XYZ file of C-alpha atoms in Angstrom:
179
model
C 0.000 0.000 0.000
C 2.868 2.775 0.444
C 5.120 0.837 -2.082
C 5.294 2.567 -5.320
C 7.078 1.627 -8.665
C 7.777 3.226 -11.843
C 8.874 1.128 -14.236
C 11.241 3.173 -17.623
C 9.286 6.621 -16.534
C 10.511 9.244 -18.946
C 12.367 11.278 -16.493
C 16.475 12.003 -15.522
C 17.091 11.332 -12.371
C 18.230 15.255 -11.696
C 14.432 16.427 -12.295
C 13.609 14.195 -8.989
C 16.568 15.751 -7.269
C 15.946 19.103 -7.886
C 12.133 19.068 -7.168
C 13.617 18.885 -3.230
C 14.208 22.496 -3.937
C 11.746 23.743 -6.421
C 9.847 25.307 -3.990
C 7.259 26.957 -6.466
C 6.331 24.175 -8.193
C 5.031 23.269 -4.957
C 1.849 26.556 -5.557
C 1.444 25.848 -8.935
C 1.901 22.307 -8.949
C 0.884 20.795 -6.012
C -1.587 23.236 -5.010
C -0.630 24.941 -2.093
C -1.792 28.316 -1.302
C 1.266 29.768 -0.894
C 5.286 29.256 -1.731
C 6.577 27.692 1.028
C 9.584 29.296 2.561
C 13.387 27.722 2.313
C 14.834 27.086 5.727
C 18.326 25.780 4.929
C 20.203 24.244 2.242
C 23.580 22.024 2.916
C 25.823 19.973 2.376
C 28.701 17.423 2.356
C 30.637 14.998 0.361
C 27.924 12.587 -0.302
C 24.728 14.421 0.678
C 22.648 17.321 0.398
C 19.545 18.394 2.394
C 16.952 21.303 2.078
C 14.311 22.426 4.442
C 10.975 24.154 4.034
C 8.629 24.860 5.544
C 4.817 26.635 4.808
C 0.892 25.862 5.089
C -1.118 23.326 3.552
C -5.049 23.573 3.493
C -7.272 20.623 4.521
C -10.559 20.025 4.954
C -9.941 20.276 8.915
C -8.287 23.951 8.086
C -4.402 25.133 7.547
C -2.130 22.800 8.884
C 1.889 23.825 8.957
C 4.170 21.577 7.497
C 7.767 21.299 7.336
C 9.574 18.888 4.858
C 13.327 18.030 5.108
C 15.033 16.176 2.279
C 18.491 14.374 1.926
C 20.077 13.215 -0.672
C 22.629 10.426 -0.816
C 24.046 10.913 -4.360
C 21.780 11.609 -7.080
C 19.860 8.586 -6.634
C 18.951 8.374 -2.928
C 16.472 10.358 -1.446
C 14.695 10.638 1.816
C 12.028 13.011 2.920
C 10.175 13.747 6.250
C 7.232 15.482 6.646
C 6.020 16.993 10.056
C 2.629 18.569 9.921
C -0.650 16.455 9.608
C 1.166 12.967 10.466
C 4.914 12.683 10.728
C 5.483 11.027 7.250
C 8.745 9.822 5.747
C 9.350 9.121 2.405
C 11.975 6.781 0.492
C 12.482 7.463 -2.759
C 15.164 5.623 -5.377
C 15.951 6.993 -8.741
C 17.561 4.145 -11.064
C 18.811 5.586 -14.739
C 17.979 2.734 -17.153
C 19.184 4.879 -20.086
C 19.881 8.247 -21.480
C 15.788 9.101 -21.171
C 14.068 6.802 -18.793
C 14.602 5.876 -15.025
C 12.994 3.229 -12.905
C 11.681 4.738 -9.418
C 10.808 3.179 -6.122
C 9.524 4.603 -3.299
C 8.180 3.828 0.139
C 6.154 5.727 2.462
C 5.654 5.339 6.172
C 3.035 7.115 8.412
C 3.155 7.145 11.900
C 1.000 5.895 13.838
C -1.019 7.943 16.241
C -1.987 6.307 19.719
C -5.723 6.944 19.618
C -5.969 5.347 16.564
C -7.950 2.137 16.609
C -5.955 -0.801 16.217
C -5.779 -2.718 13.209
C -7.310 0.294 11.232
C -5.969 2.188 8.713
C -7.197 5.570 9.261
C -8.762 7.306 6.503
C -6.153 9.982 7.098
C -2.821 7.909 6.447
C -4.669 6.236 3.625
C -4.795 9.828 1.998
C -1.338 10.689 3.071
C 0.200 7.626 1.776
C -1.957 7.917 -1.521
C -0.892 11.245 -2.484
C 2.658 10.544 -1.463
C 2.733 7.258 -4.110
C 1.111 8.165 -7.037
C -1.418 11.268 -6.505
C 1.452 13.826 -5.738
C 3.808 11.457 -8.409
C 1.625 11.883 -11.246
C 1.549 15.386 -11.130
C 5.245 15.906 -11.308
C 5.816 12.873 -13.853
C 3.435 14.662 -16.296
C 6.076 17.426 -16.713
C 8.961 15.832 -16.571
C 8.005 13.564 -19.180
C 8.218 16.618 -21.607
C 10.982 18.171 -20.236
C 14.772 18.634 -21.236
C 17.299 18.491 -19.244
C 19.246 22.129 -19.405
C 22.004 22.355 -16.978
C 22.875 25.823 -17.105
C 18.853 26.634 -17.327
C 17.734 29.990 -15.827
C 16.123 29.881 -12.063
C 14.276 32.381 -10.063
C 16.306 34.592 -8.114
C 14.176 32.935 -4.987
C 15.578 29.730 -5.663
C 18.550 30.543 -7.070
C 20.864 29.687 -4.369
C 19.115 26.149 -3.458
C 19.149 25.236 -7.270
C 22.724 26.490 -8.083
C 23.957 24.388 -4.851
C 22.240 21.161 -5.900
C 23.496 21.128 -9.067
C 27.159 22.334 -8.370
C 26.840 19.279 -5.288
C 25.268 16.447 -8.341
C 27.815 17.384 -10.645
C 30.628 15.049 -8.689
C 28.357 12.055 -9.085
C 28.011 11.836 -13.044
C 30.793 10.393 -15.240
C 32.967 13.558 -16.422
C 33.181 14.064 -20.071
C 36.472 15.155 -21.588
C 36.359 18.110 -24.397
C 37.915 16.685 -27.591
C-alpha cells in the first residue's frame, strides 16, 4: 500500500533531485496556497539536504508543514514530513538509459496512539496515496516533456538552493572530456 514503482518513466534522475528544492512548483503544482519558505540548504561529500517549511489547506483547516530532504548521491532520497502525520518518504531513482529511469519509493506514516488498532485511518490512507502516485503523477506529467538544461535559468528565490544542488550532483556523473 505505500510501495510505489515506476517502471522506464521518462524522467532524468536530476528532475527528482531538484524538485527537493523547487519550492514553487510546490503553488502551482501541487496546489498549495502559498510558496513555502526555504529554511536551509547544505551539504557534504555525499549528501545534500533542504528544508521548508509553509501551510497546507485541509478540509480540517491550515495545517503547517515542514519537509526536510536528503540526498545520498543523485539517486537516494529521503524526505520527512512533520505537519498532519509525521510522514517519511523513500524514494530511489535508477537511470535505465539516457531518457528513462525506474523509481521506487516507500512511504511510512506514523502511527497515532488513539488510533484504533488494526485500522488504517482514513487519514494515512490519503497521506500515503498522495505521497505514491497522486502527488507522483503530477510531477511525472512534466517531466516527461521536459529537457534536461544544466545551465537553465532559475528564479532569483531559488537561485541559491538550485545552483547548490546542481554544483553538489555534478561530482556524481561520469565527467566528459572536451575533444
Amino acid at each position: 500500500e505505500g510501495v510505489h514503482t515506476v517502471h522506464d518513466g521518462r524522467l532524468y534522475p536530476q528532475y527528482v533531485l531538484e524538485n527537493a528544492v523547487d519550492l514553487a512548483h510546490l503553488k502551482y503544482v501541487h496546489g498549495w496556497d502559498e510558496v513555502p519558505v526555504e529554511e536551509s540548504v547544505d551539504e557534504g561529500d555525499s549528501w545534500f539536504r533542504s528544508s521548508f517549511s509553509g501551510e497546507l489547506v485541509t478540509r480540517s483547516g491550515r495545517s503547517p508543514i515542514r519537509n526536510t530532504t536528503e540526498a545520498w548521491g543523485v539517486s537516494c532520497m529521503l524526505s520527512r514530513l512533520e505537519g498532519l502525520r509525521e510522514t517519511v518518504q523513500l524514494m530511489c531513482t535508477t537511470p535505465v538509459d539516457e531518457t528513462t529511469s525506474d523509481v521506487r519509493f516507500s512511504v511510512f506514516v506514523r502511527r497515532d496512539p488513539a488510533d484504533p488498532p488494526g485500522e488504517t485511518p482514513g487519514l494515512v490512507r490519503a497521506i500515503v496515496k498522495a505521497q505514491t502516485t497522486g502527488e507522483w503523477d503530477k510531477d511525472a506529467v512534466i517531466w516527461e516533456h521536459m529537457e534536461y538544461v544544466e545551465k537553465s535559468p532559475v528564479v532569483r528565490e531559488e537561485a541559491r538552493a538550485v545552483i547548490a544542488i546542481r554544483r553538489w550532483s555534478r561530482r556524481f556523473y561520469p565527467q566528459v572530456v572536451a575533444q
